[in-house]
PDB file of C-alpha atoms in Angstrom:
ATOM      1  CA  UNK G 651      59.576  73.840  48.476  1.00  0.00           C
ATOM      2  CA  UNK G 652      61.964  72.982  51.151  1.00  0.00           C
ATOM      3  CA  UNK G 653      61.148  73.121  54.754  1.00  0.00           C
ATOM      4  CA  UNK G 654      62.887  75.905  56.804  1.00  0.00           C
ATOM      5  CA  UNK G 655      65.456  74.692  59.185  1.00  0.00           C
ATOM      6  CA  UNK G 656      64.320  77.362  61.760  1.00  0.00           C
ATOM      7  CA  UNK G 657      60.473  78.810  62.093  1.00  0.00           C
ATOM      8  CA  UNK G 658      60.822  82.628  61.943  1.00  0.00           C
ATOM      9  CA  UNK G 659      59.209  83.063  65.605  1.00  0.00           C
ATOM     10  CA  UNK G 660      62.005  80.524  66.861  1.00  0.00           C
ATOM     11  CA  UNK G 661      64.906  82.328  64.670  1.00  0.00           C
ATOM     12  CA  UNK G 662      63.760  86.287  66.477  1.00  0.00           C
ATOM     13  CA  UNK G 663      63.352  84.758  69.551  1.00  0.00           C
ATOM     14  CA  UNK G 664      66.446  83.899  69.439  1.00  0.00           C
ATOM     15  CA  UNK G 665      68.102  86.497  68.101  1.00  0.00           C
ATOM     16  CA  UNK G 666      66.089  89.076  71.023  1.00  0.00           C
ATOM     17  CA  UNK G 667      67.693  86.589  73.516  1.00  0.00           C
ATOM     18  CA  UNK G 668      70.712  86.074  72.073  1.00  0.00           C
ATOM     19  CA  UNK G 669      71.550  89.882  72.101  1.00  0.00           C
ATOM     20  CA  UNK G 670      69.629  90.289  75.376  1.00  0.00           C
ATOM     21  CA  UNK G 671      71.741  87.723  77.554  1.00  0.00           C
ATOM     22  CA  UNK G 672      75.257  88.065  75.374  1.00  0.00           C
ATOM     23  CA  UNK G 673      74.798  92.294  76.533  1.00  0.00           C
ATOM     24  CA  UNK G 674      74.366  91.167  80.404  1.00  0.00           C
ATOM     25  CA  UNK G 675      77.430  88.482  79.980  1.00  0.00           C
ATOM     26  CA  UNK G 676      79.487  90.488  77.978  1.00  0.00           C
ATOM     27  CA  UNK G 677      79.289  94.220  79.321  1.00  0.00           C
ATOM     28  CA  UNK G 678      77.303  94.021  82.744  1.00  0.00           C
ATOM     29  CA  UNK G 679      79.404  91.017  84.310  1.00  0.00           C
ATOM     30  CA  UNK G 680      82.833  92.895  83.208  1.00  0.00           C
ATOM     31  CA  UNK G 681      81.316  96.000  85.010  1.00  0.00           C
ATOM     32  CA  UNK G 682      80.000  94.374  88.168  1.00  0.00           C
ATOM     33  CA  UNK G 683      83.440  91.887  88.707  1.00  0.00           C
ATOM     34  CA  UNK G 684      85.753  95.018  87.111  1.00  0.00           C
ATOM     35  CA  UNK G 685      89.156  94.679  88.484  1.00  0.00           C
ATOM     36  CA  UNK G 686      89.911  97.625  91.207  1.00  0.00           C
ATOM     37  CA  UNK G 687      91.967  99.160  93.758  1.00  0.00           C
ATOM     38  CA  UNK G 688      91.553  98.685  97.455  1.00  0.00           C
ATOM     39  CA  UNK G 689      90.859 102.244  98.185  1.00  0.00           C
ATOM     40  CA  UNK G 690      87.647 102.317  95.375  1.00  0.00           C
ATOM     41  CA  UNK G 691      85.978  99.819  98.115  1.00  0.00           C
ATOM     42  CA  UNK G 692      83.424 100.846 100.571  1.00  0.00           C
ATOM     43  CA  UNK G 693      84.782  99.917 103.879  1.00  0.00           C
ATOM     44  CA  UNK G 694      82.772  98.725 106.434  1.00  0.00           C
ATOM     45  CA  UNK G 695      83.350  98.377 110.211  1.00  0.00           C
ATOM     46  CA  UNK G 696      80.581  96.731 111.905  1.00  0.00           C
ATOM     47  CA  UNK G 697      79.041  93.213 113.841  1.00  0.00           C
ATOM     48  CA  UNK G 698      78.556  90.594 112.444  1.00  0.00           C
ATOM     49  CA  UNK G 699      75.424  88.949 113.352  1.00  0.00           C
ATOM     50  CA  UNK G 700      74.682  86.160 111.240  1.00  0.00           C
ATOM     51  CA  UNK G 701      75.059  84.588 107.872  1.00  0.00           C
ATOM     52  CA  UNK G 702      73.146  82.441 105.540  1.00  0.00           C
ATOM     53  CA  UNK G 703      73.957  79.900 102.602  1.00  0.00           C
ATOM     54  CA  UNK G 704      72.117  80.950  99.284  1.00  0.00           C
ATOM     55  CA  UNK G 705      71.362  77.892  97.040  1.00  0.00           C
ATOM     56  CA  UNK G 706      70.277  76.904  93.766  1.00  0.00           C
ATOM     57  CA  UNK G 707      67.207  76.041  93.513  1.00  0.00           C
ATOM     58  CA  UNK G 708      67.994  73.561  90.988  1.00  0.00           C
ATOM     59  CA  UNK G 709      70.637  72.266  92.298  1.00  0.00           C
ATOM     60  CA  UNK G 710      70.584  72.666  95.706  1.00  0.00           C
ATOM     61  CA  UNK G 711      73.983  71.629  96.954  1.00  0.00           C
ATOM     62  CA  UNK G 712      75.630  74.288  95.140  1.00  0.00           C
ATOM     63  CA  UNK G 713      75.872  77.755  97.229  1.00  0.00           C
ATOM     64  CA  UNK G 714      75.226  80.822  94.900  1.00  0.00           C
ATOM     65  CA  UNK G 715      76.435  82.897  97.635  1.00  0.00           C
ATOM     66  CA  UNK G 716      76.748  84.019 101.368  1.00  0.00           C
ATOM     67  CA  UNK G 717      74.413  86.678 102.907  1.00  0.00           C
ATOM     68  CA  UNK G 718      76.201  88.619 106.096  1.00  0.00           C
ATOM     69  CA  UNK G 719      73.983  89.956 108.071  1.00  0.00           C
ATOM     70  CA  UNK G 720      75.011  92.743 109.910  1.00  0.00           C
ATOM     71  CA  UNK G 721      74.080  94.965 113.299  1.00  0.00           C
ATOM     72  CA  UNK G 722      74.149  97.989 111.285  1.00  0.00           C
ATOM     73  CA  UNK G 723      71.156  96.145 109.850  1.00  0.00           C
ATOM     74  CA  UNK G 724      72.412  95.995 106.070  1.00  0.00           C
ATOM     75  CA  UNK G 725      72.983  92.454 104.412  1.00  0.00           C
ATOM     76  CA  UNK G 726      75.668  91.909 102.412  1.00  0.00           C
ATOM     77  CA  UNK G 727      76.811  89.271 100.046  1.00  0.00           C
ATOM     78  CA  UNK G 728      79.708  86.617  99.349  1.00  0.00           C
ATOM     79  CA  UNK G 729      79.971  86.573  95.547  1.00  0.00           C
ATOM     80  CA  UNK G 730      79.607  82.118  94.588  1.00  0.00           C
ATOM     81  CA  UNK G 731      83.427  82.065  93.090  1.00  0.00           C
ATOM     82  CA  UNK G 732      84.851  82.687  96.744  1.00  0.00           C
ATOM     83  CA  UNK G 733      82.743  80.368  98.750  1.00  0.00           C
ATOM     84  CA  UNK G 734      84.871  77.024  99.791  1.00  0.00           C
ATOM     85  CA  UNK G 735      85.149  74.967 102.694  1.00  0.00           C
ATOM     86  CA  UNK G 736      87.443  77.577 104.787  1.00  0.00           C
ATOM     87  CA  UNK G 737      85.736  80.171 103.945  1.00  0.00           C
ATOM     88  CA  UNK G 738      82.228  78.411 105.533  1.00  0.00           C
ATOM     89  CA  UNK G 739      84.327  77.036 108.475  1.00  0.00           C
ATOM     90  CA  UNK G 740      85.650  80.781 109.126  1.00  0.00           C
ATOM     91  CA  UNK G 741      81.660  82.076 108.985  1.00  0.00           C
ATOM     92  CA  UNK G 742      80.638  79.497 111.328  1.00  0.00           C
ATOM     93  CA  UNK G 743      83.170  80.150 113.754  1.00  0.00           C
ATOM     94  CA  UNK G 744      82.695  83.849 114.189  1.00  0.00           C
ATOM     95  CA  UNK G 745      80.545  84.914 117.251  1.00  0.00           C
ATOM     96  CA  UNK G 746      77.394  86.971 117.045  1.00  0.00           C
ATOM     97  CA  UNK G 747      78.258  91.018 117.638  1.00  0.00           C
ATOM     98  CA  UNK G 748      82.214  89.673 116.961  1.00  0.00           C
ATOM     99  CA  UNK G 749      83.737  93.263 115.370  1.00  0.00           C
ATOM    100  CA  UNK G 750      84.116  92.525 111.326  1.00  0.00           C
ATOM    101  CA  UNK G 751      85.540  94.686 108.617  1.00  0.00           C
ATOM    102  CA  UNK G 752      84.258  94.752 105.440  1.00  0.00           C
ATOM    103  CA  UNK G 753      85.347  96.065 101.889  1.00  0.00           C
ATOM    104  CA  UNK G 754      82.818  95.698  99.157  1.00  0.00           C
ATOM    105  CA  UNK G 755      82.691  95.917  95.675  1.00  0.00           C
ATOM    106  CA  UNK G 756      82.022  99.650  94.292  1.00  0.00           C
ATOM    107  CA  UNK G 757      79.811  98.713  91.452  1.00  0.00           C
ATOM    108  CA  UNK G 758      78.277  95.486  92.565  1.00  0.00           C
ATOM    109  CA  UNK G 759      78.428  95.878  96.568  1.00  0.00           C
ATOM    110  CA  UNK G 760      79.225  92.243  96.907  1.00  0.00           C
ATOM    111  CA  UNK G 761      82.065  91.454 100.124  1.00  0.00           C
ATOM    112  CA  UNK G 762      85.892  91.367  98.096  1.00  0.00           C
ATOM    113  CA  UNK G 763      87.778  91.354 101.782  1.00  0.00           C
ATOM    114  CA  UNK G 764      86.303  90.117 105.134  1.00  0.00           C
ATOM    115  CA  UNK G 765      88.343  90.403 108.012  1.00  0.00           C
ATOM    116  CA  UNK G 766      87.496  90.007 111.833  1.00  0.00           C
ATOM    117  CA  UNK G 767      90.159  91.347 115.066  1.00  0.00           C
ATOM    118  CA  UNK G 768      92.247  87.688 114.469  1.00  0.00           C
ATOM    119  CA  UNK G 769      92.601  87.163 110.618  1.00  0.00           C
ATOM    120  CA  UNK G 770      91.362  87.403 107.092  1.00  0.00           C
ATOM    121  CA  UNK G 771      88.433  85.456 106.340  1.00  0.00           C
ATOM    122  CA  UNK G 772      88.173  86.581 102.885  1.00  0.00           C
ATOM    123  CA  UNK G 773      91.472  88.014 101.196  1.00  0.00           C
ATOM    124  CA  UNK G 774      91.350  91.091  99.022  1.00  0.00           C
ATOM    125  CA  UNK G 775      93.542  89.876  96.012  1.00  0.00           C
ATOM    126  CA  UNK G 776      92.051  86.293  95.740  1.00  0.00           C
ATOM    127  CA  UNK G 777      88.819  87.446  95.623  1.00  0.00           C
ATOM    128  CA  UNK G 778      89.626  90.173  92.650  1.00  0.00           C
ATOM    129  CA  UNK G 779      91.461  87.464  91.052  1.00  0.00           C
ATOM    130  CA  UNK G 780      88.515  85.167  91.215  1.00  0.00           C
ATOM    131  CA  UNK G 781      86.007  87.791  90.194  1.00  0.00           C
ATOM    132  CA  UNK G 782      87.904  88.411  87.138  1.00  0.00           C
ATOM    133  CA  UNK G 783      88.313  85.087  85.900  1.00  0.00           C
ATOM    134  CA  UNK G 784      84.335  84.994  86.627  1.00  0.00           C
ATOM    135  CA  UNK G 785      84.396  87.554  84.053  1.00  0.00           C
ATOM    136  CA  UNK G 786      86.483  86.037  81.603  1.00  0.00           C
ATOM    137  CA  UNK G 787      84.195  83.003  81.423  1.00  0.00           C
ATOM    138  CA  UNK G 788      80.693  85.109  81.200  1.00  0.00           C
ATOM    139  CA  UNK G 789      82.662  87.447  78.150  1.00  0.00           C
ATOM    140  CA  UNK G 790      83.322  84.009  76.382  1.00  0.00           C
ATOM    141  CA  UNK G 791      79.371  83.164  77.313  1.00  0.00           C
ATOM    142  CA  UNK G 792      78.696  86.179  75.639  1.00  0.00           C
ATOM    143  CA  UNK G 793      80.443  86.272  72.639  1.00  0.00           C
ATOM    144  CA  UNK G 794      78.610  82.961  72.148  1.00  0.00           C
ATOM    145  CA  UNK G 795      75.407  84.636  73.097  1.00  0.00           C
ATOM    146  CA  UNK G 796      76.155  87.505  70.400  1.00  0.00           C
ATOM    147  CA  UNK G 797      76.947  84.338  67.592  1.00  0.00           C
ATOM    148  CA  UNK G 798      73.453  83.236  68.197  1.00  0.00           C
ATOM    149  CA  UNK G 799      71.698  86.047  67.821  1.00  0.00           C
ATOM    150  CA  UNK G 800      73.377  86.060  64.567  1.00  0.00           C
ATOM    151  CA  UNK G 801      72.200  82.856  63.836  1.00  0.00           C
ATOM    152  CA  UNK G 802      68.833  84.108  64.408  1.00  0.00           C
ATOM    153  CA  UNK G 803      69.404  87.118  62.460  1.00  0.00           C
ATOM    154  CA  UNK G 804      70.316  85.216  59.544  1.00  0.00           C
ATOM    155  CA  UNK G 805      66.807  83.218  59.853  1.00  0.00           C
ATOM    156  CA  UNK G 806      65.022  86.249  60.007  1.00  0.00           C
ATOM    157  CA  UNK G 807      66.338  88.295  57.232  1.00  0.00           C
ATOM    158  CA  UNK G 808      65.837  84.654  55.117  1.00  0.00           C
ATOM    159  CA  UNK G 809      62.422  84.567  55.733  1.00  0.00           C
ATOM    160  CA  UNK G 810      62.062  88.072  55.069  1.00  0.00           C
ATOM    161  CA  UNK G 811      63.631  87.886  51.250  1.00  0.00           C
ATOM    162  CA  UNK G 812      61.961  84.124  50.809  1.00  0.00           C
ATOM    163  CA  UNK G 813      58.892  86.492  51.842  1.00  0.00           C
ATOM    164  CA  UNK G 814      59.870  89.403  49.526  1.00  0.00           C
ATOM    165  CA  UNK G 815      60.577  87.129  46.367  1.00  0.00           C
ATOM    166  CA  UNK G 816      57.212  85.066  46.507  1.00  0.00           C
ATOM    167  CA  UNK G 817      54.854  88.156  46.934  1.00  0.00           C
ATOM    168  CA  UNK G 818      57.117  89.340  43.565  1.00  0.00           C
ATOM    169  CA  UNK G 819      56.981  86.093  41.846  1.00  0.00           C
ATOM    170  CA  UNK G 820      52.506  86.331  41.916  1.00  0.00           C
TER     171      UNK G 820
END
């Protein structure tokens, strides 16, 4: 007898995770960066008090995102795809209790527009535009996700019939 190319724990493990994590890239990241209107934001008016970088923890020169922290004593969040080096160099030049305005995502509360009394920090469009092509990339993640669960499906229901047929051929 041959030996299997995949163990049957190895081939449902990964078909659990390969449906598990293609669901979250494919239908939660489309939900949470979903394209929409200025007016379906929360607006925000409030001081801004501080902010602080979010890393990696693997790789700790890359910023996962910015946390705003505010005097209304809420923290919100700069999504990773809009952090650059203008956008850090705007944050560090604000002043604590400065007046800030803030619109923020409706179904994933992270910061799409961030503007102060002088300018935008953090432009409305640009950010949806990033967001969405944030999307794009997690659907095609996905759809890979949902091909190996497949994979591991097709394991699975192997060993189950190589099963089947050798308890019928005793």
């Amino acid at each position: 007898m041959r030996k299997d190319p995949m163990p049957l724990g190895l081939a449902v493990g990964v078909l659990i995770v390969g449906m598990f994590l293609g669901s979250i890239f494919t239908f939660g990241m489309q939900f949470w960066n979903e394209k929409v209107t200025r007016e379906s934001c929360t607006l925000i008016e409030t001081q801004f008090v501080s902010y602080k970088e979010i890393r990696q923890p693997k790789r700790p020169m890359e910023i996962k995102e910015i946390a705003i922290d505010c005097s209304n004593g809420e923290r919100y969040f700069i999504d990773g795809v809009s952090i650059n080096t203008d956008l850090r160099n705007a944050l560090s030049a604000l002043s604590e209790f400065e007046e800030i305005v803030l619109l923020l995502h409706p179904n994933s509360n992270t910061i799409v527009e961030f503007s102060n009394e002088n300018n935008y920090i953090l432009m409305f469009d640009d950010t949806i535009s990033k967001l969405g092509n944030e999307a794009t990339g997690f659907l095609l993640l996905g759809i890979f996700m949902y091909f190996c669960s497949l994979v591991g499906l097709y394991y699975t229901v192997l060993h189950i019939v190589r099963k089947r047929k050798a308890k019928m051929g005793n």
